[in-house]
Coordinates of C-alpha atoms in Angstrom, one line a residue:
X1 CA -79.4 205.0 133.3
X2 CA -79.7 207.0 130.0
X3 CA -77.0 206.5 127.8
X4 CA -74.3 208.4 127.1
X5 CA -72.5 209.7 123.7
X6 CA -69.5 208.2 124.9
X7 CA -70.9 205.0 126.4
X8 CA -68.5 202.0 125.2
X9 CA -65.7 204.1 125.0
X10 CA -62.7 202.9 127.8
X11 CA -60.5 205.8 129.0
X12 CA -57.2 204.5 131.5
X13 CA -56.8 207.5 133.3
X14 CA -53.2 207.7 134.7
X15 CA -53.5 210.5 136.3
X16 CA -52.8 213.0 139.7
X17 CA -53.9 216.4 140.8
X18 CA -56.7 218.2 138.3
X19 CA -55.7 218.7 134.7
X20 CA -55.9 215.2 133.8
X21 CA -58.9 214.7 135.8
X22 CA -60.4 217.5 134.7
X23 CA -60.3 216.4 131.1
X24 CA -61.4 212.3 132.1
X25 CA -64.2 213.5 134.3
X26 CA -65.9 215.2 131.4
X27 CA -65.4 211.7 129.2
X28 CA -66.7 209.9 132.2
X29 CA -70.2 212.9 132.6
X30 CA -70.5 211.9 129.0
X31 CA -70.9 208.2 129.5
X32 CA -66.8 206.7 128.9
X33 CA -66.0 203.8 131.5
X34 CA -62.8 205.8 132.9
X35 CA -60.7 204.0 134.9
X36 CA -58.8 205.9 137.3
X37 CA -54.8 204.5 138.0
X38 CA -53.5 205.6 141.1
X39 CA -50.3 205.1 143.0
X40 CA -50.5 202.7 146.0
X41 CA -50.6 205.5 148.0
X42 CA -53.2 207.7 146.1
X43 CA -53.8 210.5 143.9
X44 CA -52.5 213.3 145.8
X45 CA -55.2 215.5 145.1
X46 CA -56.8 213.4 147.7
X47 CA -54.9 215.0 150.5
X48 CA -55.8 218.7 149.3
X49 CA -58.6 219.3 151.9
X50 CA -61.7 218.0 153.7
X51 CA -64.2 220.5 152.5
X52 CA -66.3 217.6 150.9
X53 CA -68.0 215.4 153.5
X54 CA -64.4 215.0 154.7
X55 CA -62.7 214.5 151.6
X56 CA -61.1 216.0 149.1
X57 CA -62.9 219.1 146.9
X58 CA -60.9 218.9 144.4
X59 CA -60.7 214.9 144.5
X60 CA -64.5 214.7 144.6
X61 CA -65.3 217.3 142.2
X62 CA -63.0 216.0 139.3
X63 CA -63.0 212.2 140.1
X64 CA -66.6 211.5 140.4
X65 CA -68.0 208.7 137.7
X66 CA -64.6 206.9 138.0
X67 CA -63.4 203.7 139.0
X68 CA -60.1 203.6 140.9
X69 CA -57.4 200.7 140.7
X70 CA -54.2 201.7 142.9
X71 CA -51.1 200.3 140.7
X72 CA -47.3 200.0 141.6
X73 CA -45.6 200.2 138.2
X74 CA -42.3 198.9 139.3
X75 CA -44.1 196.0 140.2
X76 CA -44.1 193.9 137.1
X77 CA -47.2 192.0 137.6
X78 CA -48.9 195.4 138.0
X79 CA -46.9 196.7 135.3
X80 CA -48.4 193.7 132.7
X81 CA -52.1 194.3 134.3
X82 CA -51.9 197.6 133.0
X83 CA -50.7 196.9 129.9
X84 CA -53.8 194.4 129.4
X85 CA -55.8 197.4 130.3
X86 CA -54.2 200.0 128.1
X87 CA -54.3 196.5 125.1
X88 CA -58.5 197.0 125.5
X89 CA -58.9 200.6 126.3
X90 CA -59.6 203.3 123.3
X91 CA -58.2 206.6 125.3
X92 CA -55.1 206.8 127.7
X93 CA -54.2 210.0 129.2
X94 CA -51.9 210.9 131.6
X95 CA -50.2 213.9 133.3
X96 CA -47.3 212.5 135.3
X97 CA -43.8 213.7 135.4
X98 CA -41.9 213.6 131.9
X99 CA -40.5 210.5 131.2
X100 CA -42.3 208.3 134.8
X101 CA -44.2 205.6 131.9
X102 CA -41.3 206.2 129.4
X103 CA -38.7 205.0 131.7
X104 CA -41.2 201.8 132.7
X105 CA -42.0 200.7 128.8
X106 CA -45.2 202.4 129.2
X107 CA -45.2 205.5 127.1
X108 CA -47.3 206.5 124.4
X109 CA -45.1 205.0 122.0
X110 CA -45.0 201.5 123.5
X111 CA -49.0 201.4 124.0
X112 CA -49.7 202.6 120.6
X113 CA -47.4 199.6 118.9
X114 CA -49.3 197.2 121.0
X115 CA -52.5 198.9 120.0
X116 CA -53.1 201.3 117.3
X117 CA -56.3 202.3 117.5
X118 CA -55.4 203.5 121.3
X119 CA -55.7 207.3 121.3
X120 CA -52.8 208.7 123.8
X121 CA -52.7 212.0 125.5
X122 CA -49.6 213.4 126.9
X123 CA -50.1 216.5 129.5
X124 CA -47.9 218.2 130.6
X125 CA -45.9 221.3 132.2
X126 CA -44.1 222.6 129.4
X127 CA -43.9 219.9 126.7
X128 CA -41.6 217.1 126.3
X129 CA -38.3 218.6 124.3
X130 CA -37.0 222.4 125.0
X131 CA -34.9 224.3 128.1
X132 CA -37.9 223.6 130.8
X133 CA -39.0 220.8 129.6
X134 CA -38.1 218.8 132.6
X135 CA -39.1 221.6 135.7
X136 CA -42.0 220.5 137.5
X137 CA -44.8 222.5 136.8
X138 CA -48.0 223.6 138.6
X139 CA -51.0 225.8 137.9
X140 CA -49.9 229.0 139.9
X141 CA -46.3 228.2 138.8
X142 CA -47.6 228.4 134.3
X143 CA -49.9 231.1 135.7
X144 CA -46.9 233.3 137.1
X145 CA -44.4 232.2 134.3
X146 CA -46.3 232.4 131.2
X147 CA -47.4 236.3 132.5
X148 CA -51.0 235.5 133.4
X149 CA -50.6 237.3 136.6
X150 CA -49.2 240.4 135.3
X151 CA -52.8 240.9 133.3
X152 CA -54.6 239.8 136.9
X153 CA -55.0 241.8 139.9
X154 CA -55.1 245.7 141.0
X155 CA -53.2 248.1 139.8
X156 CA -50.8 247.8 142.6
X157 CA -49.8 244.4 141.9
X158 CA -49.9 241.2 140.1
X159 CA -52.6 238.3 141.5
X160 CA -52.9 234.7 141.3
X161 CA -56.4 233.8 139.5
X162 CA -58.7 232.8 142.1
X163 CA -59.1 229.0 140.5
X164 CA -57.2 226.9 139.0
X165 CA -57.1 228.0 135.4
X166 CA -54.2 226.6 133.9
X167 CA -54.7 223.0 134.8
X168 CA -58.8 223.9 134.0
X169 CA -57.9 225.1 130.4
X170 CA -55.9 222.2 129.7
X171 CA -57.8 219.6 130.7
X172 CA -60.2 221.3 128.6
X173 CA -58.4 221.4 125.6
X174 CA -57.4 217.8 126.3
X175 CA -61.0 216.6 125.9
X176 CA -61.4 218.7 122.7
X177 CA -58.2 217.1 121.2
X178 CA -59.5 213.4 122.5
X179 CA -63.0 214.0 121.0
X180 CA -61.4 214.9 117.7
X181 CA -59.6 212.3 117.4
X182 CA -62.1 210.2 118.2
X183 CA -63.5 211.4 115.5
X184 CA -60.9 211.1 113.4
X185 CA -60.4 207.2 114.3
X186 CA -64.5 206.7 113.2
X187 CA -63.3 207.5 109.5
X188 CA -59.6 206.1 109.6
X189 CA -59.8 203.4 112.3
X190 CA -56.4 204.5 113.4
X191 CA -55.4 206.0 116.9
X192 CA -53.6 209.1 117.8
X193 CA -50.6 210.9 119.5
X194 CA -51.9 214.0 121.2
X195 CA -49.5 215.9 123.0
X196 CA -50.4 218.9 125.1
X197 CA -48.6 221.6 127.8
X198 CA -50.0 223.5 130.5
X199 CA -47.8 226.6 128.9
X200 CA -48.9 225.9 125.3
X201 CA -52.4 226.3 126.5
X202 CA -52.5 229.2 129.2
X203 CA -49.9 231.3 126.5
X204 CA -53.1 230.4 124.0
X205 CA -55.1 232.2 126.2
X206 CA -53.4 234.7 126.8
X207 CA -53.1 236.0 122.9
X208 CA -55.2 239.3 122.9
X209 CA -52.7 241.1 126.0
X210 CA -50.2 239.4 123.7
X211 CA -51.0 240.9 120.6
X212 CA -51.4 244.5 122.7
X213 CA -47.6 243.8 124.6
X214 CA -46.2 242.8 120.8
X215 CA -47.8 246.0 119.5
X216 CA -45.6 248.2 122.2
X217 CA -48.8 248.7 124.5
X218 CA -48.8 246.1 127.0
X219 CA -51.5 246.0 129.0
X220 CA -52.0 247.1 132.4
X221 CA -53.6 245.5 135.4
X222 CA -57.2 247.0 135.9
X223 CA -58.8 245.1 138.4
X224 CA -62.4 244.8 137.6
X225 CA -62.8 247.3 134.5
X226 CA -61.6 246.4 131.1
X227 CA -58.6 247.7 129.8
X228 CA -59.7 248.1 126.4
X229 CA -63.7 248.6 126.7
X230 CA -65.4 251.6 128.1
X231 CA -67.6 251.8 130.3
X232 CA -66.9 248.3 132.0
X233 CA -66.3 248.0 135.8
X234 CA -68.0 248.2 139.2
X235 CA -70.0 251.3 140.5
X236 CA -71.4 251.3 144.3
X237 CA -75.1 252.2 144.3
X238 CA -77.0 254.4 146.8
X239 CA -77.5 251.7 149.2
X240 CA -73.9 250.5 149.0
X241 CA -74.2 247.7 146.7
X242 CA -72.0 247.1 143.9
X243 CA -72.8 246.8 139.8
X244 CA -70.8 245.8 137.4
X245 CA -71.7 246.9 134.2
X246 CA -70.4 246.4 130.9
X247 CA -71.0 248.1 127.3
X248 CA -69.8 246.6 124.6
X249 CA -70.8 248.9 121.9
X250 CA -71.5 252.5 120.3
X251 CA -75.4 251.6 120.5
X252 CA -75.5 250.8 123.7
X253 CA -73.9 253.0 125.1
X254 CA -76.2 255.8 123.5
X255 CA -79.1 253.9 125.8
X256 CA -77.2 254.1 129.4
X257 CA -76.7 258.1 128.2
X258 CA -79.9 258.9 127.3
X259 CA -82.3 255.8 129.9
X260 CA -79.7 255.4 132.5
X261 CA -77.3 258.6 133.1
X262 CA -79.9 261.4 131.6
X263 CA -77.2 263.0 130.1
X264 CA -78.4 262.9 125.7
X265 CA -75.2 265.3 125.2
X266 CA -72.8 262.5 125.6
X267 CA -73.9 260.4 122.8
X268 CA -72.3 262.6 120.3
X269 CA -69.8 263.9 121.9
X270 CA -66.5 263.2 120.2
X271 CA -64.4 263.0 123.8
X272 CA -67.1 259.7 124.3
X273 CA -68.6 259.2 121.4
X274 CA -66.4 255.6 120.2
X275 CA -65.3 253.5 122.5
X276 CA -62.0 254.4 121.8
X277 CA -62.2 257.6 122.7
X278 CA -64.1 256.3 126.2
X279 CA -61.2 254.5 126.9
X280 CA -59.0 257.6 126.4
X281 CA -61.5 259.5 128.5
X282 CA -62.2 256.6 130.9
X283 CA -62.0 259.0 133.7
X284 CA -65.0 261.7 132.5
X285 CA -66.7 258.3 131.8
X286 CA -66.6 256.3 135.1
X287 CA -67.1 259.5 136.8
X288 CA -70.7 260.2 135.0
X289 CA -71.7 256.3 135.3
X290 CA -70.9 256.7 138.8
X291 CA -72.6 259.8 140.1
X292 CA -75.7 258.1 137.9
X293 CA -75.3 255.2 139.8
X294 CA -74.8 256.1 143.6
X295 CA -78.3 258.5 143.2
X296 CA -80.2 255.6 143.2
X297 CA -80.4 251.9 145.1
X298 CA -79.3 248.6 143.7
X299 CA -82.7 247.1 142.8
X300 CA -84.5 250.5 141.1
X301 CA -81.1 250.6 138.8
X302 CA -81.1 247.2 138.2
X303 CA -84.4 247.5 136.8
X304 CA -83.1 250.8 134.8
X305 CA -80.3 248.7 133.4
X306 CA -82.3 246.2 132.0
X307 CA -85.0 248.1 130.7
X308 CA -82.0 249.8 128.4
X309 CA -80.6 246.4 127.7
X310 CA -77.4 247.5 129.2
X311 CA -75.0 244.0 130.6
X312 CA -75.1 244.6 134.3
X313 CA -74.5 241.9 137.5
X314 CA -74.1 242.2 140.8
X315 CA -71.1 241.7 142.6
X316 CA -71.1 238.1 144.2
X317 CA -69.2 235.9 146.9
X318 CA -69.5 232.3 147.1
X319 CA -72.4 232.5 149.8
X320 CA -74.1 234.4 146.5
X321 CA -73.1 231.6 144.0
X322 CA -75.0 228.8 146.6
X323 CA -78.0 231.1 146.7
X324 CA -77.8 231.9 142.6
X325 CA -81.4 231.4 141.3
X326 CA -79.7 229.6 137.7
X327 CA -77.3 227.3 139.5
X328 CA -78.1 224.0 139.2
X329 CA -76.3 221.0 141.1
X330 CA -76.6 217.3 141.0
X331 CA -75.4 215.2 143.8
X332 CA -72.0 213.5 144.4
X333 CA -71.5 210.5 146.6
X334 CA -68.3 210.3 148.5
X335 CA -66.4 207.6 149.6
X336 CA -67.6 207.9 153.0
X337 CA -71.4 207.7 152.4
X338 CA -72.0 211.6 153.3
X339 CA -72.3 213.0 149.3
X340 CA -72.2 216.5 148.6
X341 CA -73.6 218.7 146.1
X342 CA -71.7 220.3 143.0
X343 CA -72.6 222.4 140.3
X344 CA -73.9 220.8 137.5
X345 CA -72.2 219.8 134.3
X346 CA -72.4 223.1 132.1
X347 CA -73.6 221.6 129.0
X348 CA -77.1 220.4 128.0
X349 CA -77.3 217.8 125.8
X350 CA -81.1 216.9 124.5
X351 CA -82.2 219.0 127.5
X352 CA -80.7 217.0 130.3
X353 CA -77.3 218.2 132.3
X354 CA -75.3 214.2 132.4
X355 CA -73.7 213.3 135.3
X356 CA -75.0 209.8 135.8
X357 CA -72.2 208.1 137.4
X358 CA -72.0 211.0 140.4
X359 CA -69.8 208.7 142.4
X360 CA -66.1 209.6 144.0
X361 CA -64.2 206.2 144.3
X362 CA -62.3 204.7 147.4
X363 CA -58.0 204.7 146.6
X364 CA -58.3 201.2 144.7
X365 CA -62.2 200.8 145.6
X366 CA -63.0 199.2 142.2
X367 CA -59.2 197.3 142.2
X368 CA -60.2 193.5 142.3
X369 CA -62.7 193.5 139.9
X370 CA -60.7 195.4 137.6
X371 CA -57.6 193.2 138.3
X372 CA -59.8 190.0 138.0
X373 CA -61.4 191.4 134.5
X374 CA -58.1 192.6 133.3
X375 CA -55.7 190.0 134.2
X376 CA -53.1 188.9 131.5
X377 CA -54.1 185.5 130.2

């Protein structure tokens, strides 16, 4: 097994539903020994579905290179094993409710004055302090408070987006924060306190429709064209597929006028000449792009497209994404033996895509070796 960047590092992942997960499965593709705690009765992202081999997608997809110990914290013997754990481990992170390890002795606080060098991270809904601190929070919930789904969707109403983002893009900028602070330890030798909330993050994201609503234009809900870049949206070609195309500036869009749409005049013209003033015009535009587009089939225009270096893609289901000539998968194994194929890890590091520990764990599969290595002496 090749080694990892992160191989020696120990991550106690105390941790339910996809956030955390998200963010440990990453440590765990780049070689950390993560060590998954679950409640007696299971992470509950277990129970989701059945779609892989029987079990969970989401379970398998964010909990494979793990080990899993199922604890009882009210138990005290359990509560003492996981302090042993938490005494030799270099990253804890957890995303349970406000105050659940607090309550027990087992917050960040406590497991940093035991160890110091432990880096803890803290996910969750809305923070730990403020009016909704404690409301329980899920993705759709941060997508529709924080005003994602008022920039998603059709024009005739708001939509959820179609994964889940929030708990993606925090778990995300969990692993950032635990990298840099790993990091950080390599020079100082001391730990760290990260803190970080599902709202904090999305309401990150979300800062150029901020910026526009702040400026008294809020933006409004365009479906698959871009409310602020012109032309960019879907046309159906002759044989009644769709392109989405997207230019992104003045040059190029001088090549779809004069390779694509055969209309030279446009260039220059001040109604469409900046993108600015296509976005005031979007109309005249979209309507030229699309009478270009429909007088010719999918494949011929593709080849037009490219040929003027215009951004262009069909428009794909999920039947498209298995059939995508640059996906790459590796293979999972599942609890029950059956293994299923995922998309690869996105990054390449030295060439190779690491997911070397493609294994899902049983509820408490890995339990009495970890108990017997961790036991309190």
């Amino acid at each position: 097994m090749a080694q990892g960047p992160l191989d020696g590092i120990v991550v106690v992942a105390i941790e339910q539903a996809v956030a955390a997960p998200y963010c440990t499965s990453r440590l765990a593709d780049a070689g950390a020994r993560v060590i998954k705690v679950e409640r007696p009765e299971g992470d509950f992202a277990r129970g989701y579905d059945t779609a892989a081999a029987g079990e969970s997608s989401y379970f398998v997809w964010l909990n494979r290179g793990k080990q899993s110990i199922a604890l009882d914290f009210d138990d005290p013997s359990d509560r003492d094993l996981l302090l042993s754990m938490t005494d030799a481990a270099d990253v804890v992170v957890q995303n349970l409710r406000p105050g659940t390890l607090e309550r027990r002795g087992l917050g960040p606080d406590a497991l940093r004055a035991r160890n110091p060098r432990l880096i803890a991270c803290t996910i969750s809904g809305y923070g730990e302090t403020g009016p909704y601190a404690a409301r329980k929070a899920y993705d759709l919930l941060i997508q529709a408070d924080s005003g994602l789904c008022s920039v998603t969707g059709g024009p005739e109403a708001p939509a959820r987006v179609g994964i889940s983002v929030v708990d993606i893009a925090t778990g995300a900028a969990a692993q950032a924060a635990i990298l840099e602070a790993l990091i950080a330890r390599g020079r100082s030798g001391a730990g760290a306190d990260i803190r970080l909330s599902m709202f904090d993050v999305i309401a990150d994201w979300l800062a150029v429709p901020f910026l526009h609503a702040a400026a008294g234009k809020a933006p409004r809900r365009a479906g698959l064209a871009h409310p602020s870049i012109s032309p960019y949206g879907v046309f159906r070609t002759r044989d009644g597929r769709e392109l989405l195309i997207a230019v992104q500036n003045d040059r190029e869009w001088a090549a779809l006028c004069t390779m694509v749409l055969a209309r030279p005049g446009m260039v220059a013209d001040p109604e469409v000449a900046t993108n600015t003033a296509r976005v005031r015009n979007r109309d005249r535009v979209d309507a030229a792009v699309a009478k270009a587009l429909a007088a010719e089939d999918f494949a011929p225009m593709s080849a037009r497209l490219a040929a003027a270096g215009i951004a262009f893609a069909g428009v794909n289901d999920m039947a498209g994404l298995i059939a995508h000539p640059h996906l790459a998968t590796s293979r999972v194994e599942t609890p029950g033996g059956a293994g299923v194929a995922l998309p690869a890890p996105p990054a390449r590091i030295d060439g190779a895509r690491r997911m070397d520990r493609a294994r899902a764990p049983a509820l408490d599969g890995d339990g009495p070796a970890i108990r017997a290595e961790f036991a309190p002496r």
